[in-house]
Amino acid sequence: MTAPRPDGGGAGPQSSRPRIPLICPRCGHEQRVVPGGPERAVRVVHVGTGREACESGDLARAPDEGT
């Protein structure tokens, strides 16, 4: 059996781990998770726009994969 951790243990709100940002694989901008509910699905949206879709100008600047 392991000893309990002094900080309470898990990765809950009291965790001292740094927050890792979500990055859009298409345009490279930061995203965030919008919690769902009983009638709504969880969504991932861009921080700057609040939309799921990338801005068309951002896609033109996205790095090409494999080059």
PDB file of C-alpha atoms in Angstrom:
ATOM      1  CA  MET A   1       0.000   0.000   0.000  1.00  0.00           C
ATOM      2  CA  THR A   2       1.249   3.500  -0.772  1.00  0.00           C
ATOM      3  CA  ALA A   3       1.266   6.422   1.622  1.00  0.00           C
ATOM      4  CA  PRO A   4      -1.246   9.224   0.998  1.00  0.00           C
ATOM      5  CA  ARG A   5       0.094  12.323  -0.713  1.00  0.00           C
ATOM      6  CA  PRO A   6       0.205  15.499   1.367  1.00  0.00           C
ATOM      7  CA  ASP A   7      -1.564  17.518  -1.357  1.00  0.00           C
ATOM      8  CA  GLY A   8      -4.614  15.238  -1.352  1.00  0.00           C
ATOM      9  CA  GLY A   9      -3.569  12.951  -4.164  1.00  0.00           C
ATOM     10  CA  GLY A  10      -5.367  13.234  -7.487  1.00  0.00           C
ATOM     11  CA  ALA A  11      -5.365  15.598 -10.407  1.00  0.00           C
ATOM     12  CA  GLY A  12      -8.347  17.570  -9.150  1.00  0.00           C
ATOM     13  CA  PRO A  13      -8.624  21.327  -8.679  1.00  0.00           C
ATOM     14  CA  GLN A  14      -5.961  21.304  -5.953  1.00  0.00           C
ATOM     15  CA  SER A  15      -3.359  19.798  -8.241  1.00  0.00           C
ATOM     16  CA  SER A  16      -0.144  21.746  -8.710  1.00  0.00           C
ATOM     17  CA  ARG A  17       0.363  20.469 -12.251  1.00  0.00           C
ATOM     18  CA  PRO A  18       0.686  23.165 -14.903  1.00  0.00           C
ATOM     19  CA  ARG A  19      -2.251  23.523 -17.288  1.00  0.00           C
ATOM     20  CA  ILE A  20      -1.458  22.172 -20.767  1.00  0.00           C
ATOM     21  CA  PRO A  21      -3.264  24.148 -23.489  1.00  0.00           C
ATOM     22  CA  LEU A  22      -5.238  22.443 -26.218  1.00  0.00           C
ATOM     23  CA  ILE A  23      -3.873  23.386 -29.628  1.00  0.00           C
ATOM     24  CA  CYS A  24      -5.920  23.070 -32.824  1.00  0.00           C
ATOM     25  CA  PRO A  25      -4.188  20.606 -35.169  1.00  0.00           C
ATOM     26  CA  ARG A  26      -5.440  22.535 -38.210  1.00  0.00           C
ATOM     27  CA  CYS A  27      -4.575  26.166 -37.446  1.00  0.00           C
ATOM     28  CA  GLY A  28      -2.365  25.987 -34.334  1.00  0.00           C
ATOM     29  CA  HIS A  29      -4.491  28.314 -32.174  1.00  0.00           C
ATOM     30  CA  GLU A  30      -5.435  27.555 -28.575  1.00  0.00           C
ATOM     31  CA  GLN A  31      -8.733  25.819 -27.878  1.00  0.00           C
ATOM     32  CA  ARG A  32     -10.824  25.126 -24.766  1.00  0.00           C
ATOM     33  CA  VAL A  33     -13.402  22.547 -23.741  1.00  0.00           C
ATOM     34  CA  VAL A  34     -16.989  23.718 -23.262  1.00  0.00           C
ATOM     35  CA  PRO A  35     -18.732  21.319 -20.866  1.00  0.00           C
ATOM     36  CA  GLY A  36     -21.928  19.688 -22.003  1.00  0.00           C
ATOM     37  CA  GLY A  37     -24.965  18.674 -20.078  1.00  0.00           C
ATOM     38  CA  PRO A  38     -27.842  16.243 -20.246  1.00  0.00           C
ATOM     39  CA  GLU A  39     -29.062  17.757 -23.533  1.00  0.00           C
ATOM     40  CA  ARG A  40     -25.757  19.093 -24.919  1.00  0.00           C
ATOM     41  CA  ALA A  41     -22.570  17.422 -26.086  1.00  0.00           C
ATOM     42  CA  VAL A  42     -19.120  18.539 -24.933  1.00  0.00           C
ATOM     43  CA  ARG A  43     -17.552  20.879 -27.503  1.00  0.00           C
ATOM     44  CA  VAL A  44     -14.006  22.059 -28.216  1.00  0.00           C
ATOM     45  CA  VAL A  45     -13.912  25.679 -29.387  1.00  0.00           C
ATOM     46  CA  HIS A  46     -11.225  28.198 -30.308  1.00  0.00           C
ATOM     47  CA  VAL A  47     -10.406  30.565 -27.442  1.00  0.00           C
ATOM     48  CA  GLY A  48     -10.348  33.690 -29.615  1.00  0.00           C
ATOM     49  CA  THR A  49     -13.609  33.141 -31.482  1.00  0.00           C
ATOM     50  CA  GLY A  50     -15.626  30.709 -29.371  1.00  0.00           C
ATOM     51  CA  ARG A  51     -16.365  28.727 -32.526  1.00  0.00           C
ATOM     52  CA  GLU A  52     -15.521  25.115 -33.329  1.00  0.00           C
ATOM     53  CA  ALA A  53     -14.439  25.937 -36.891  1.00  0.00           C
ATOM     54  CA  CYS A  54     -11.092  27.489 -37.761  1.00  0.00           C
ATOM     55  CA  GLU A  55     -11.017  30.929 -39.345  1.00  0.00           C
ATOM     56  CA  SER A  56     -10.300  30.634 -43.080  1.00  0.00           C
ATOM     57  CA  GLY A  57      -7.323  33.033 -42.866  1.00  0.00           C
ATOM     58  CA  ASP A  58      -5.776  30.926 -40.108  1.00  0.00           C
ATOM     59  CA  LEU A  59      -5.844  27.791 -42.254  1.00  0.00           C
ATOM     60  CA  ALA A  60      -3.720  29.473 -44.890  1.00  0.00           C
ATOM     61  CA  ARG A  61      -0.990  30.066 -42.285  1.00  0.00           C
ATOM     62  CA  ALA A  62      -1.099  26.564 -40.780  1.00  0.00           C
ATOM     63  CA  PRO A  63       2.084  24.520 -41.236  1.00  0.00           C
ATOM     64  CA  ASP A  64       1.900  21.672 -43.724  1.00  0.00           C
ATOM     65  CA  GLU A  65       2.138  18.206 -42.248  1.00  0.00           C
ATOM     66  CA  GLY A  66       5.154  16.162 -43.162  1.00  0.00           C
ATOM     67  CA  THR A  67       7.347  18.998 -44.433  1.00  0.00           C
TER      68      THR A  67
END
